[in-house]
Amino acid sequence: MATSVKVLKRPKLNLLEQTYLPQVMAGLVTTFKHVPQVKDTVSYPEEKWIPRDGYRGLHRLNKDEDGRIKCVACEMCSSACPAHCITIEAEVSPWEDREKIPKRYDIDLLRCIFCGMCEEACPEDAIELTEIYDFCGYIREDFIADKDTLLHIYDLTADGNYYRDLERSQKLFFTGHKGAEDREVSPEYTRNLLKW
Amino acid sequence: MGLESKLFGGSGFMSTTVDQALNWARKNSLWPMPFGTACCGIEMMATLSSRTDMARFGAEAVRFSPRQCDLLLVAGRVPIKMMPVLKRIYDQMPEPKWVISMGACCSSGGVFNTYTMVQGIDHFLPVDVYIPGCPPRPEAVVDALIKIQKLVEKDSTARFAEPQIIA
């Protein structure tokens, strides 16, 4: 079988091309074309993206008109949860209109996958997912959101303006954050958790 | 291993001054080592892209060699079979180093409470910052990066003066 070989010659550059300046300038033209264009970057800590309605972020426990917790500790949410991250302990309600209220309502936020099944399952519209999406922490224990934390998140997000009021994210706390200021600044803390 | 700890071991005036300068430099040039095994890895790539630009914090120099990195970004599921690899990557990174555990799966196992999955990489690695979410938004990753920078600021070379025993 005859094979045909095509020999390519190296193109001869003239003096200007040998300086590579036209090519460099052509590249810079593309660069500077992008300068006047609209910037895509959101400078995050200063300006924050506002989620649409129905965004599934951090949970909250709703309150009714009298400021009482809406939850009746029926455990529909914890049985619907695919990650088994909700722990509920009930106690007898002090009010006439219901039998039980939660004594303890803990959500393991590290276990949670924010699917919204708890919200779907809740017959009282007591648990709801809010628009809060940026909450990181240094310590595992911080991510157990207890009843007080979840009610506090309701106060922060009740009017739906959490990200329009940038001061408000400073007020967000988790269980451990209340007394965790010294641990937060100590890099040894997490390292000492596990000695090699 | 932190060369400066050999020079000015202990916590004298020199070492604290050098600490401040080095920590300032370190916190503004964190080099992440990406360990993306699942959907969180995609969000990690989105964090590096133009919308939430990690280059604003000097952390855009992603290196795929652990010997050049000082921030391990674990994103995604870590099965038991993968854990020795991750541990080895962590061991290969030079001190000082920090670890971010991103997403539900590697922070706690998430929905995968099964016999194959590591139920949180902090059983094996010292995690500095956890990011909850499935997957977290890129903004949350930037938030974690800012928190790591706060840790780096407060870091001291004195802790490298004591010998560390590595199994």
CSV table of C-alpha atoms in Angstrom, one decimal:
chain,number,residue,atom,x,y,z
A,1,MET,CA,0.0,0.0,0.0
A,2,ALA,CA,1.4,3.2,-1.0
A,3,THR,CA,1.6,5.9,1.6
A,4,SER,CA,1.7,9.5,0.8
A,5,VAL,CA,3.8,11.7,3.1
A,6,LYS,CA,3.0,15.4,3.1
A,7,VAL,CA,6.0,17.4,4.1
A,8,LEU,CA,5.2,20.7,5.9
A,9,LYS,CA,7.7,23.5,5.6
A,10,ARG,CA,8.3,25.8,8.6
A,11,PRO,CA,6.8,29.1,7.6
A,12,LYS,CA,9.3,31.9,7.2
A,13,LEU,CA,8.7,34.8,9.5
A,14,ASN,CA,9.5,38.3,8.4
A,15,LEU,CA,11.3,40.8,10.6
A,16,LEU,CA,8.2,42.1,12.3
A,17,GLU,CA,6.8,38.7,12.9
A,18,GLN,CA,10.1,37.6,14.4
A,19,THR,CA,9.6,40.1,17.2
A,20,TYR,CA,6.3,38.5,18.1
A,21,LEU,CA,4.9,41.9,18.8
A,22,PRO,CA,1.8,41.7,16.5
A,23,GLN,CA,0.8,38.4,18.1
A,24,VAL,CA,1.2,39.8,21.6
A,25,MET,CA,-0.8,42.9,20.6
A,26,ALA,CA,-3.6,40.7,19.1
A,27,GLY,CA,-3.8,38.8,22.4
A,28,LEU,CA,-4.0,42.0,24.4
A,29,VAL,CA,-6.8,43.4,22.2
A,30,THR,CA,-8.9,40.4,23.3
A,31,THR,CA,-8.0,41.1,26.9
A,32,PHE,CA,-8.9,44.7,26.7
A,33,LYS,CA,-12.2,43.9,24.9
A,34,HIS,CA,-13.3,42.4,28.1
A,35,VAL,CA,-12.5,45.4,30.3
A,36,PRO,CA,-15.6,47.5,29.6
A,37,GLN,CA,-17.9,44.5,29.7
A,38,VAL,CA,-20.3,43.9,32.7
A,39,LYS,CA,-18.5,42.2,35.5
A,40,ASP,CA,-19.7,38.7,36.4
A,41,THR,CA,-18.2,38.7,39.9
A,42,VAL,CA,-20.3,39.1,43.0
A,43,SER,CA,-18.0,40.5,45.7
A,44,TYR,CA,-19.4,38.1,48.2
A,45,PRO,CA,-18.9,39.3,51.8
A,46,GLU,CA,-19.9,42.8,50.9
A,47,GLU,CA,-22.8,42.1,48.5
A,48,LYS,CA,-24.8,38.9,48.8
A,49,TRP,CA,-26.9,37.0,46.3
A,50,ILE,CA,-30.5,37.0,47.3
A,51,PRO,CA,-32.2,33.6,46.8
A,52,ARG,CA,-35.6,33.3,45.1
A,53,ASP,CA,-38.6,32.1,47.0
A,54,GLY,CA,-38.5,28.5,47.8
A,55,TYR,CA,-34.8,28.3,48.3
A,56,ARG,CA,-33.9,25.5,50.7
A,57,GLY,CA,-31.3,26.8,53.1
A,58,LEU,CA,-31.0,26.7,56.9
A,59,HIS,CA,-34.1,25.6,58.9
A,60,ARG,CA,-36.3,27.5,61.2
A,61,LEU,CA,-39.1,26.7,63.6
A,62,ASN,CA,-42.1,28.9,63.0
A,63,LYS,CA,-44.0,30.8,65.7
A,64,ASP,CA,-47.8,31.5,65.7
A,65,GLU,CA,-49.4,34.9,66.2
A,66,ASP,CA,-49.0,34.7,70.0
A,67,GLY,CA,-45.3,34.0,69.6
A,68,ARG,CA,-45.6,30.3,70.7
A,69,ILE,CA,-43.8,27.5,68.9
A,70,LYS,CA,-46.0,26.0,66.2
A,71,CYS,CA,-44.5,22.5,66.4
A,72,VAL,CA,-46.7,19.9,68.1
A,73,ALA,CA,-43.9,17.2,68.2
A,74,CYS,CA,-45.7,14.8,66.0
A,75,GLU,CA,-42.4,13.5,64.5
A,76,MET,CA,-43.6,13.5,61.0
A,77,CYS,CA,-40.5,15.4,59.9
A,78,SER,CA,-38.0,13.1,61.6
A,79,SER,CA,-39.7,10.1,60.0
A,80,ALA,CA,-39.7,11.7,56.6
A,81,CYS,CA,-36.0,12.8,56.9
A,82,PRO,CA,-33.9,10.6,54.6
A,83,ALA,CA,-30.7,11.5,56.5
A,84,HIS,CA,-32.2,10.9,60.0
A,85,CYS,CA,-30.9,14.2,61.2
A,86,ILE,CA,-33.9,15.4,63.3
A,87,THR,CA,-34.2,14.4,67.0
A,88,ILE,CA,-37.4,15.3,68.8
A,89,GLU,CA,-38.4,14.7,72.4
A,90,ALA,CA,-41.9,15.7,73.3
A,91,GLU,CA,-43.4,17.0,76.5
A,92,VAL,CA,-46.9,17.8,77.7
A,93,SER,CA,-48.1,21.1,76.3
A,94,PRO,CA,-48.9,23.9,78.8
A,95,TRP,CA,-51.6,25.3,76.4
A,96,GLU,CA,-55.1,24.1,75.8
A,97,ASP,CA,-55.1,23.8,72.0
A,98,ARG,CA,-52.6,21.0,71.6
A,99,GLU,CA,-51.4,18.0,73.5
A,100,LYS,CA,-47.6,18.0,73.0
A,101,ILE,CA,-44.8,20.5,72.3
A,102,PRO,CA,-41.2,19.6,71.7
A,103,LYS,CA,-39.0,19.6,74.7
A,104,ARG,CA,-36.0,19.1,72.5
A,105,TYR,CA,-35.8,19.7,68.8
A,106,ASP,CA,-32.3,19.1,67.4
A,107,ILE,CA,-31.2,19.2,63.7
A,108,ASP,CA,-27.7,17.9,62.8
A,109,LEU,CA,-26.9,20.4,60.1
A,110,LEU,CA,-23.9,18.5,59.0
A,111,ARG,CA,-26.0,15.4,58.4
A,112,CYS,CA,-28.9,17.3,56.8
A,113,ILE,CA,-29.0,17.4,53.0
A,114,PHE,CA,-31.5,20.3,52.8
A,115,CYS,CA,-34.0,18.3,50.7
A,116,GLY,CA,-37.1,19.9,52.2
A,117,MET,CA,-38.9,16.7,53.0
A,118,CYS,CA,-39.4,17.9,56.6
A,119,GLU,CA,-41.2,21.0,55.3
A,120,GLU,CA,-43.3,18.8,53.0
A,121,ALA,CA,-44.2,16.4,55.8
A,122,CYS,CA,-45.1,19.0,58.5
A,123,PRO,CA,-48.9,19.2,59.1
A,124,GLU,CA,-48.6,22.4,61.1
A,125,ASP,CA,-46.2,24.3,58.8
A,126,ALA,CA,-43.9,24.5,61.8
A,127,ILE,CA,-40.6,23.7,60.2
A,128,GLU,CA,-39.5,25.7,57.1
A,129,LEU,CA,-36.3,26.1,55.2
A,130,THR,CA,-35.1,29.7,54.9
A,131,GLU,CA,-32.9,31.5,52.4
A,132,ILE,CA,-29.7,31.4,54.6
A,133,TYR,CA,-27.0,29.7,52.6
A,134,ASP,CA,-23.7,30.8,54.2
A,135,PHE,CA,-23.1,29.3,57.6
A,136,CYS,CA,-19.8,27.6,58.2
A,137,GLY,CA,-18.1,26.8,61.5
A,138,TYR,CA,-15.0,25.6,63.2
A,139,ILE,CA,-16.5,23.0,65.6
A,140,ARG,CA,-18.7,20.0,65.0
A,141,GLU,CA,-20.9,20.8,68.0
A,142,ASP,CA,-21.9,24.1,66.6
A,143,PHE,CA,-23.9,22.4,63.9
A,144,ILE,CA,-26.4,20.8,66.2
A,145,ALA,CA,-29.2,23.4,65.8
A,146,ASP,CA,-31.4,23.1,68.9
A,147,LYS,CA,-34.9,24.5,69.5
A,148,ASP,CA,-33.7,27.9,70.7
A,149,THR,CA,-31.4,28.3,67.7
A,150,LEU,CA,-34.2,27.4,65.2
A,151,LEU,CA,-36.6,29.8,66.9
A,152,HIS,CA,-33.9,32.5,66.8
A,153,ILE,CA,-33.5,31.9,63.1
A,154,TYR,CA,-37.2,32.5,62.7
A,155,ASP,CA,-36.8,35.9,64.3
A,156,LEU,CA,-34.0,36.7,61.8
A,157,THR,CA,-35.8,35.6,58.7
A,158,ALA,CA,-39.5,36.2,59.5
A,159,ASP,CA,-39.8,39.1,57.1
A,160,GLY,CA,-37.7,37.5,54.3
A,161,ASN,CA,-35.1,40.3,54.3
A,162,TYR,CA,-32.2,38.4,55.7
A,163,TYR,CA,-29.8,39.2,52.9
A,164,ARG,CA,-31.1,42.7,52.3
A,165,ASP,CA,-30.0,43.6,55.8
A,166,LEU,CA,-26.3,42.8,55.8
A,167,GLU,CA,-26.0,43.4,59.6
A,168,ARG,CA,-28.3,40.6,60.3
A,169,SER,CA,-25.9,37.8,59.4
A,170,GLN,CA,-23.7,39.0,62.3
A,171,LYS,CA,-26.5,38.0,64.6
A,172,LEU,CA,-26.8,34.5,63.4
A,173,PHE,CA,-25.5,32.0,66.1
A,174,PHE,CA,-25.5,28.3,66.6
A,175,THR,CA,-25.6,26.4,69.8
A,176,GLY,CA,-21.9,26.3,70.4
A,177,HIS,CA,-21.2,29.8,69.2
A,178,LYS,CA,-22.6,31.3,72.4
A,179,GLY,CA,-19.6,30.2,74.4
A,180,ALA,CA,-17.2,29.3,71.6
A,181,GLU,CA,-15.4,32.6,71.1
A,182,ASP,CA,-12.1,31.4,72.6
A,183,ARG,CA,-12.2,28.1,70.8
A,184,GLU,CA,-12.9,29.9,67.5
A,185,VAL,CA,-9.5,31.7,67.5
A,186,SER,CA,-7.5,28.7,68.6
A,187,PRO,CA,-6.1,26.7,65.7
A,188,GLU,CA,-4.8,24.1,68.1
A,189,TYR,CA,-8.4,23.2,69.0
A,190,THR,CA,-9.2,21.1,66.0
A,191,ARG,CA,-5.7,19.7,65.9
A,192,ASN,CA,-5.9,18.5,69.5
A,193,LEU,CA,-9.2,16.8,68.8
A,194,LEU,CA,-7.2,14.0,67.2
A,195,LYS,CA,-3.6,13.4,68.2
A,196,TRP,CA,-1.8,11.4,65.7
B,1,MET,CA,7.6,22.0,58.7
B,2,GLY,CA,7.9,25.8,59.1
B,3,LEU,CA,11.5,26.8,58.8
B,4,GLU,CA,11.1,29.9,60.9
B,5,SER,CA,10.3,27.7,64.0
B,6,LYS,CA,13.9,26.3,63.8
B,7,LEU,CA,15.3,29.8,63.6
B,8,PHE,CA,13.4,31.5,66.4
B,9,GLY,CA,12.1,28.6,68.4
B,10,GLY,CA,9.8,29.5,71.3
B,11,SER,CA,7.7,32.6,71.6
B,12,GLY,CA,10.1,35.5,71.9
B,13,PHE,CA,9.7,38.9,70.3
B,14,MET,CA,11.4,37.9,67.1
B,15,SER,CA,9.2,34.9,66.5
B,16,THR,CA,5.9,36.8,67.1
B,17,THR,CA,7.0,39.6,64.7
B,18,VAL,CA,8.0,37.0,62.1
B,19,ASP,CA,4.7,35.2,62.7
B,20,GLN,CA,2.7,38.3,61.9
B,21,ALA,CA,4.5,38.9,58.6
B,22,LEU,CA,4.4,35.3,57.6
B,23,ASN,CA,0.7,34.8,58.6
B,24,TRP,CA,-0.2,37.9,56.6
B,25,ALA,CA,1.6,36.4,53.5
B,26,ARG,CA,0.2,32.9,54.1
B,27,LYS,CA,-3.4,34.0,54.6
B,28,ASN,CA,-3.4,35.9,51.3
B,29,SER,CA,-1.9,33.1,49.3
B,30,LEU,CA,-3.5,29.9,50.4
B,31,TRP,CA,-2.9,27.2,47.8
B,32,PRO,CA,-5.8,24.8,47.8
B,33,MET,CA,-5.4,21.1,47.1
B,34,PRO,CA,-8.8,20.0,45.6
B,35,PHE,CA,-10.1,16.6,46.6
B,36,GLY,CA,-13.4,16.6,44.8
B,37,THR,CA,-15.0,13.2,44.6
B,38,ALA,CA,-18.6,14.1,44.0
B,39,CYS,CA,-21.1,16.8,43.3
B,40,CYS,CA,-19.4,19.1,45.9
B,41,GLY,CA,-16.4,19.0,43.6
B,42,ILE,CA,-18.5,20.7,40.9
B,43,GLU,CA,-19.5,23.5,43.3
B,44,MET,CA,-15.8,23.8,44.2
B,45,MET,CA,-15.0,24.4,40.6
B,46,ALA,CA,-17.8,27.0,40.4
B,47,THR,CA,-16.2,28.8,43.4
B,48,LEU,CA,-13.0,29.1,41.4
B,49,SER,CA,-14.9,30.5,38.4
B,50,SER,CA,-15.6,34.2,37.7
B,51,ARG,CA,-18.8,34.7,39.7
B,52,THR,CA,-17.4,34.0,43.1
B,53,ASP,CA,-13.8,34.5,42.3
B,54,MET,CA,-11.5,32.8,44.8
B,55,ALA,CA,-8.6,34.8,43.3
B,56,ARG,CA,-10.0,37.8,45.2
B,57,PHE,CA,-8.7,36.0,48.3
B,58,GLY,CA,-5.5,34.8,46.7
B,59,ALA,CA,-6.6,31.2,46.7
B,60,GLU,CA,-6.8,30.7,42.9
B,61,ALA,CA,-3.5,28.8,42.6
B,62,VAL,CA,-5.0,25.3,42.7
B,63,ARG,CA,-2.2,22.7,42.6
B,64,PHE,CA,-2.7,19.0,42.1
B,65,SER,CA,0.4,18.1,43.9
B,66,PRO,CA,0.0,18.0,47.7
B,67,ARG,CA,3.6,19.0,48.3
B,68,GLN,CA,2.8,22.5,46.9
B,69,CYS,CA,-0.4,23.1,48.8
B,70,ASP,CA,-1.4,24.3,52.3
B,71,LEU,CA,-5.2,24.0,52.2
B,72,LEU,CA,-6.9,20.7,51.7
B,73,LEU,CA,-10.4,21.1,50.3
B,74,VAL,CA,-12.2,17.8,50.8
B,75,ALA,CA,-15.4,17.9,48.7
B,76,GLY,CA,-17.6,14.9,48.3
B,77,ARG,CA,-18.1,11.4,49.5
B,78,VAL,CA,-15.1,9.6,51.0
B,79,PRO,CA,-15.5,5.8,51.2
B,80,ILE,CA,-13.4,3.7,53.4
B,81,LYS,CA,-11.3,2.5,50.4
B,82,MET,CA,-10.5,6.2,49.6
B,83,MET,CA,-9.6,7.2,53.1
B,84,PRO,CA,-6.0,5.9,53.0
B,85,VAL,CA,-5.5,7.9,49.8
B,86,LEU,CA,-6.8,11.1,51.4
B,87,LYS,CA,-4.7,10.5,54.6
B,88,ARG,CA,-1.7,10.1,52.4
B,89,ILE,CA,-2.4,13.3,50.5
B,90,TYR,CA,-2.8,15.1,53.9
B,91,ASP,CA,0.5,13.6,55.1
B,92,GLN,CA,2.3,14.7,52.0
B,93,MET,CA,1.3,18.3,52.4
B,94,PRO,CA,3.9,20.4,54.1
B,95,GLU,CA,3.2,22.1,57.4
B,96,PRO,CA,1.5,24.5,58.1
B,97,LYS,CA,-1.7,23.1,56.6
B,98,TRP,CA,-5.4,23.5,57.0
B,99,VAL,CA,-8.4,21.4,56.1
B,100,ILE,CA,-11.9,22.3,54.9
B,101,SER,CA,-14.6,19.7,55.0
B,102,MET,CA,-17.1,20.7,52.4
B,103,GLY,CA,-20.6,19.3,52.2
B,104,ALA,CA,-22.7,16.8,54.2
B,105,CYS,CA,-21.1,13.7,52.9
B,106,CYS,CA,-17.5,14.3,54.0
B,107,SER,CA,-18.5,16.2,57.1
B,108,SER,CA,-20.7,13.5,58.5
B,109,GLY,CA,-21.6,10.9,55.9
B,110,GLY,CA,-24.8,12.6,55.0
B,111,VAL,CA,-27.5,10.3,53.8
B,112,PHE,CA,-24.9,7.5,53.2
B,113,ASN,CA,-25.0,6.0,56.6
B,114,THR,CA,-23.7,2.7,55.3
B,115,TYR,CA,-20.8,0.3,55.9
B,116,THR,CA,-18.7,1.6,53.0
B,117,MET,CA,-18.7,5.3,54.0
B,118,VAL,CA,-16.5,7.2,56.3
B,119,GLN,CA,-18.9,8.9,58.7
B,120,GLY,CA,-17.1,12.2,58.6
B,121,ILE,CA,-13.4,12.7,57.6
B,122,ASP,CA,-12.7,14.2,61.1
B,123,HIS,CA,-12.4,10.6,62.3
B,124,PHE,CA,-9.1,10.7,60.5
B,125,LEU,CA,-8.1,14.3,59.7
B,126,PRO,CA,-8.1,17.4,61.8
B,127,VAL,CA,-10.7,19.5,60.1
B,128,ASP,CA,-10.5,23.2,60.6
B,129,VAL,CA,-13.7,24.4,59.0
B,130,TYR,CA,-16.9,22.6,58.2
B,131,ILE,CA,-19.3,23.6,55.4
B,132,PRO,CA,-22.8,22.2,55.7
B,133,GLY,CA,-25.0,21.8,52.6
B,134,CYS,CA,-25.7,19.3,49.9
B,135,PRO,CA,-23.8,20.7,48.1
B,136,PRO,CA,-23.0,24.1,49.6
B,137,ARG,CA,-23.3,27.2,47.5
B,138,PRO,CA,-20.0,28.7,46.3
B,139,GLU,CA,-20.6,31.7,48.6
B,140,ALA,CA,-20.4,29.2,51.5
B,141,VAL,CA,-17.1,28.0,50.3
B,142,VAL,CA,-15.8,31.6,50.2
B,143,ASP,CA,-17.2,32.1,53.7
B,144,ALA,CA,-15.2,29.0,54.8
B,145,LEU,CA,-12.1,30.4,53.1
B,146,ILE,CA,-12.5,33.7,55.1
B,147,LYS,CA,-12.8,31.7,58.3
B,148,ILE,CA,-9.6,29.8,57.4
B,149,GLN,CA,-7.9,33.1,56.8
B,150,LYS,CA,-8.9,34.1,60.3
B,151,LEU,CA,-7.3,30.9,61.7
B,152,VAL,CA,-4.1,31.6,59.7
B,153,GLU,CA,-3.9,35.1,61.1
B,154,LYS,CA,-3.9,33.7,64.7
B,155,ASP,CA,-1.5,30.9,63.9
B,156,SER,CA,1.9,30.8,65.6
B,157,THR,CA,5.1,29.1,64.7
B,158,ALA,CA,5.6,28.0,68.3
B,159,ARG,CA,3.4,25.0,67.7
B,160,PHE,CA,5.9,23.6,65.2
B,161,ALA,CA,8.8,24.0,67.7
B,162,GLU,CA,7.5,20.9,69.5
B,163,PRO,CA,8.1,17.7,67.6
B,164,GLN,CA,5.0,16.2,66.1
B,165,ILE,CA,4.6,12.5,66.1
B,166,ILE,CA,3.2,11.2,62.8
B,167,ALA,CA,2.0,7.6,62.8
